[in-house]
Amino acid sequence: MQLPYLNNIIKHLFYIGVFCTKVECCIEERKRQITDMIDRIVEGKRRKLLGLNTKRRKKYSVYPWLRQEDACTVRWNFPVTPGEKLRYNTFKTLWEQGHFITPGQKFGGDFLVYPGDPVKFHAQFLIICVERSSALPMSEIVAFGRLGSSVRKTVVIASPSSDQKSVVFQSINWSGT
């Protein structure tokens, strides 16, 4: 009398034997590959330990993709407008204070300010740059407060100081019922 599950066990053991044989063949092949390349591996390790440059880079004395007649001097003229200058000074001030800054357009502002690495922390502040000369209607201030409340951030309005050399910050918190 033959048991039906006995055939399944025999098949399973056969497949395990075939699999183990394939694994052993792969291990032997890898050992052979490493043995064939052992000189290069040892040389690379030696160069790394000695601090020698291990990367072989192609060095160019000229730019192969640029001809001399194609070269021209580019004048960088940013920031130009008062709005660009305000955003630049705001970013510079916050960066010098040690904050992490990312663009804030997706939250309706100019910048998002983080207390640490943006990968590890949520933004605490939403910075909105407003010119000193522009008048803010009350409805816009309320809109800023509601915006900050809906995205769970403190809205900070950045504007240039009276001497135009620094940036003044004013925060808005929505405490509506």
mmCIF file of C-alpha atoms in Angstrom:
data_model
loop_
_atom_site.group_PDB
_atom_site.id
_atom_site.type_symbol
_atom_site.label_atom_id
_atom_site.label_comp_id
_atom_site.label_asym_id
_atom_site.label_seq_id
_atom_site.Cartn_x
_atom_site.Cartn_y
_atom_site.Cartn_z
ATOM 1 C CA MET A 1 0.000 0.000 0.000
ATOM 2 C CA GLN A 2 1.348 3.379 -1.021
ATOM 3 C CA LEU A 3 0.501 6.497 0.946
ATOM 4 C CA PRO A 4 -0.486 9.569 -1.167
ATOM 5 C CA TYR A 5 1.473 12.061 0.936
ATOM 6 C CA LEU A 6 4.611 9.912 0.666
ATOM 7 C CA ASN A 7 4.960 10.896 -3.018
ATOM 8 C CA ASN A 8 4.770 14.582 -2.067
ATOM 9 C CA ILE A 9 7.464 14.129 0.568
ATOM 10 C CA ILE A 10 9.734 12.337 -1.925
ATOM 11 C CA LYS A 11 9.208 15.134 -4.514
ATOM 12 C CA HIS A 12 9.936 17.777 -1.872
ATOM 13 C CA LEU A 13 13.155 16.056 -0.811
ATOM 14 C CA PHE A 14 14.200 15.769 -4.466
ATOM 15 C CA TYR A 15 13.676 19.516 -5.028
ATOM 16 C CA ILE A 16 15.641 20.343 -1.868
ATOM 17 C CA GLY A 17 18.499 18.152 -3.103
ATOM 18 C CA VAL A 18 18.502 19.866 -6.521
ATOM 19 C CA PHE A 19 18.358 23.317 -4.890
ATOM 20 C CA CYS A 20 21.257 22.517 -2.558
ATOM 21 C CA THR A 21 23.304 21.241 -5.488
ATOM 22 C CA LYS A 22 22.664 24.514 -7.386
ATOM 23 C CA VAL A 23 23.623 26.570 -4.339
ATOM 24 C CA GLU A 24 26.841 24.590 -3.947
ATOM 25 C CA CYS A 25 27.640 25.144 -7.652
ATOM 26 C CA CYS A 26 27.048 28.902 -7.267
ATOM 27 C CA ILE A 27 29.297 29.034 -4.189
ATOM 28 C CA GLU A 28 32.053 27.176 -6.025
ATOM 29 C CA GLU A 29 31.713 29.507 -9.051
ATOM 30 C CA ARG A 30 31.941 32.601 -6.820
ATOM 31 C CA LYS A 31 35.027 31.209 -5.070
ATOM 32 C CA ARG A 32 36.640 30.646 -8.466
ATOM 33 C CA GLN A 33 35.821 34.222 -9.570
ATOM 34 C CA ILE A 34 37.325 35.688 -6.377
ATOM 35 C CA THR A 35 40.433 33.503 -6.698
ATOM 36 C CA ASP A 36 40.918 34.679 -10.300
ATOM 37 C CA MET A 37 40.668 38.354 -9.253
ATOM 38 C CA ILE A 38 42.529 38.149 -5.930
ATOM 39 C CA ASP A 39 45.513 40.149 -7.250
ATOM 40 C CA ARG A 40 43.315 43.115 -8.227
ATOM 41 C CA ILE A 41 41.380 42.943 -4.945
ATOM 42 C CA VAL A 42 44.569 42.966 -2.842
ATOM 43 C CA GLU A 43 46.044 45.832 -4.900
ATOM 44 C CA GLY A 44 42.878 47.896 -4.407
ATOM 45 C CA LYS A 45 42.865 47.249 -0.652
ATOM 46 C CA ARG A 46 46.573 48.185 -0.444
ATOM 47 C CA ARG A 47 46.002 51.463 -2.331
ATOM 48 C CA LYS A 48 43.018 52.289 -0.115
ATOM 49 C CA LEU A 49 44.988 51.667 3.103
ATOM 50 C CA LEU A 50 47.880 53.793 1.843
ATOM 51 C CA GLY A 51 45.484 56.600 0.978
ATOM 52 C CA LEU A 52 46.332 56.542 -2.703
ATOM 53 C CA ASN A 53 43.750 57.685 -5.187
ATOM 54 C CA THR A 54 41.811 54.574 -6.094
ATOM 55 C CA LYS A 55 39.633 56.169 -8.757
ATOM 56 C CA ARG A 56 41.036 56.399 -12.211
ATOM 57 C CA ARG A 57 39.700 59.583 -13.749
ATOM 58 C CA LYS A 58 40.279 60.849 -17.205
ATOM 59 C CA LYS A 59 41.890 64.268 -16.919
ATOM 60 C CA TYR A 60 41.236 66.969 -19.449
ATOM 61 C CA SER A 61 43.393 70.004 -20.025
ATOM 62 C CA VAL A 62 40.630 71.676 -22.050
ATOM 63 C CA TYR A 63 36.871 71.376 -22.139
ATOM 64 C CA PRO A 64 36.156 68.838 -24.895
ATOM 65 C CA TRP A 65 32.575 70.085 -25.299
ATOM 66 C CA LEU A 66 33.359 73.812 -25.488
ATOM 67 C CA ARG A 67 35.304 75.681 -28.094
ATOM 68 C CA GLN A 68 37.143 78.866 -27.174
ATOM 69 C CA GLU A 69 34.932 80.956 -29.470
ATOM 70 C CA ASP A 70 31.836 79.581 -27.669
ATOM 71 C CA ALA A 71 33.008 80.820 -24.258
ATOM 72 C CA CYS A 72 31.568 84.063 -22.935
ATOM 73 C CA THR A 73 31.373 85.816 -19.590
ATOM 74 C CA VAL A 74 28.005 85.573 -17.879
ATOM 75 C CA ARG A 75 26.896 88.386 -15.603
ATOM 76 C CA TRP A 76 24.858 87.216 -12.612
ATOM 77 C CA ASN A 77 22.340 89.892 -11.718
ATOM 78 C CA PHE A 78 20.236 88.341 -8.997
ATOM 79 C CA PRO A 79 18.537 89.715 -6.911
ATOM 80 C CA VAL A 80 17.258 92.688 -8.867
ATOM 81 C CA THR A 81 13.703 93.469 -7.808
ATOM 82 C CA PRO A 82 12.789 94.457 -4.243
ATOM 83 C CA GLY A 83 10.809 91.207 -3.840
ATOM 84 C CA GLU A 84 13.827 89.116 -4.864
ATOM 85 C CA LYS A 85 16.063 91.095 -2.505
ATOM 86 C CA LEU A 86 13.614 90.549 0.361
ATOM 87 C CA ARG A 87 13.402 86.796 -0.267
ATOM 88 C CA TYR A 88 17.195 86.593 -0.549
ATOM 89 C CA ASN A 89 17.766 88.516 2.701
ATOM 90 C CA THR A 90 15.097 86.463 4.480
ATOM 91 C CA PHE A 91 16.686 83.190 3.370
ATOM 92 C CA LYS A 92 20.168 84.458 4.296
ATOM 93 C CA THR A 93 19.051 85.611 7.760
ATOM 94 C CA LEU A 94 17.301 82.344 8.574
ATOM 95 C CA TRP A 95 20.190 80.259 7.202
ATOM 96 C CA GLU A 96 22.722 82.192 9.294
ATOM 97 C CA GLN A 97 20.569 81.511 12.378
ATOM 98 C CA GLY A 98 20.964 77.776 11.726
ATOM 99 C CA HIS A 99 17.503 76.934 10.405
ATOM 100 C CA PHE A 100 16.793 74.445 7.632
ATOM 101 C CA ILE A 101 14.798 76.058 4.824
ATOM 102 C CA THR A 102 12.805 74.653 1.906
ATOM 103 C CA PRO A 103 10.452 76.289 -0.623
ATOM 104 C CA GLY A 104 7.000 76.911 0.823
ATOM 105 C CA GLN A 105 4.836 77.312 -2.287
ATOM 106 C CA LYS A 106 2.889 74.117 -1.674
ATOM 107 C CA PHE A 107 1.732 75.558 1.668
ATOM 108 C CA GLY A 108 0.992 79.030 0.298
ATOM 109 C CA GLY A 109 4.133 80.846 1.473
ATOM 110 C CA ASP A 110 7.661 81.634 0.378
ATOM 111 C CA PHE A 111 9.639 79.339 2.709
ATOM 112 C CA LEU A 112 9.165 76.534 5.220
ATOM 113 C CA VAL A 113 11.501 76.651 8.223
ATOM 114 C CA TYR A 114 12.528 73.483 10.063
ATOM 115 C CA PRO A 115 14.196 73.154 13.481
ATOM 116 C CA GLY A 116 16.463 70.416 12.106
ATOM 117 C CA ASP A 117 16.862 68.100 9.160
ATOM 118 C CA PRO A 118 13.638 68.189 7.066
ATOM 119 C CA VAL A 119 13.770 64.398 6.792
ATOM 120 C CA LYS A 120 13.470 64.077 10.585
ATOM 121 C CA PHE A 121 11.325 67.106 11.517
ATOM 122 C CA HIS A 122 8.126 68.817 10.433
ATOM 123 C CA ALA A 123 8.266 72.490 9.495
ATOM 124 C CA GLN A 124 7.393 74.830 12.358
ATOM 125 C CA PHE A 125 7.100 78.087 10.441
ATOM 126 C CA LEU A 126 5.620 79.234 7.156
ATOM 127 C CA ILE A 127 7.435 82.374 6.012
ATOM 128 C CA ILE A 128 5.595 84.914 3.850
ATOM 129 C CA CYS A 129 7.695 87.782 2.490
ATOM 130 C CA VAL A 130 5.818 91.102 2.289
ATOM 131 C CA GLU A 131 7.258 94.423 1.132
ATOM 132 C CA ARG A 132 7.347 97.150 3.754
ATOM 133 C CA SER A 133 5.707 99.629 1.410
ATOM 134 C CA SER A 134 2.718 97.395 0.622
ATOM 135 C CA ALA A 135 -0.348 97.766 2.817
ATOM 136 C CA LEU A 136 -1.829 94.531 4.144
ATOM 137 C CA PRO A 137 -5.626 94.527 4.280
ATOM 138 C CA MET A 138 -7.163 92.935 7.363
ATOM 139 C CA SER A 139 -8.707 90.179 5.218
ATOM 140 C CA GLU A 140 -5.231 89.132 4.063
ATOM 141 C CA ILE A 141 -3.919 89.010 7.634
ATOM 142 C CA VAL A 142 -6.907 86.850 8.613
ATOM 143 C CA ALA A 143 -6.256 84.661 5.569
ATOM 144 C CA PHE A 144 -2.604 84.210 6.673
ATOM 145 C CA GLY A 145 -3.749 83.232 10.172
ATOM 146 C CA ARG A 146 -6.283 80.730 8.851
ATOM 147 C CA LEU A 147 -3.726 79.335 6.423
ATOM 148 C CA GLY A 148 -1.254 78.735 9.255
ATOM 149 C CA SER A 149 -3.956 77.096 11.330
ATOM 150 C CA SER A 150 -5.018 74.768 8.530
ATOM 151 C CA VAL A 151 -1.474 73.585 7.782
ATOM 152 C CA ARG A 152 -0.501 73.528 11.504
ATOM 153 C CA LYS A 153 2.358 76.007 11.209
ATOM 154 C CA THR A 154 3.089 79.411 12.681
ATOM 155 C CA VAL A 155 2.864 82.025 9.944
ATOM 156 C CA VAL A 156 5.747 84.494 10.018
ATOM 157 C CA ILE A 157 5.598 87.666 7.949
ATOM 158 C CA ALA A 158 9.049 88.821 6.855
ATOM 159 C CA SER A 159 9.558 92.392 5.751
ATOM 160 C CA PRO A 160 12.604 94.637 5.354
ATOM 161 C CA SER A 161 13.542 96.878 8.267
ATOM 162 C CA SER A 162 13.275 100.657 8.005
ATOM 163 C CA ASP A 163 16.950 100.918 6.990
ATOM 164 C CA GLN A 164 16.494 98.124 4.365
ATOM 165 C CA LYS A 165 19.607 96.322 5.699
ATOM 166 C CA SER A 166 17.955 93.612 7.766
ATOM 167 C CA VAL A 167 14.714 91.643 7.934
ATOM 168 C CA VAL A 168 11.978 92.046 10.558
ATOM 169 C CA PHE A 169 9.831 89.034 11.454
ATOM 170 C CA GLN A 170 6.271 89.113 12.843
ATOM 171 C CA SER A 171 4.397 85.913 13.696
ATOM 172 C CA ILE A 172 0.654 85.305 13.393
ATOM 173 C CA ASN A 173 -1.154 82.615 15.404
ATOM 174 C CA TRP A 174 -4.830 81.896 14.822
ATOM 175 C CA SER A 175 -6.693 81.427 18.064
ATOM 176 C CA GLY A 176 -10.245 81.519 16.707
ATOM 177 C CA THR A 177 -12.974 79.506 18.385
#
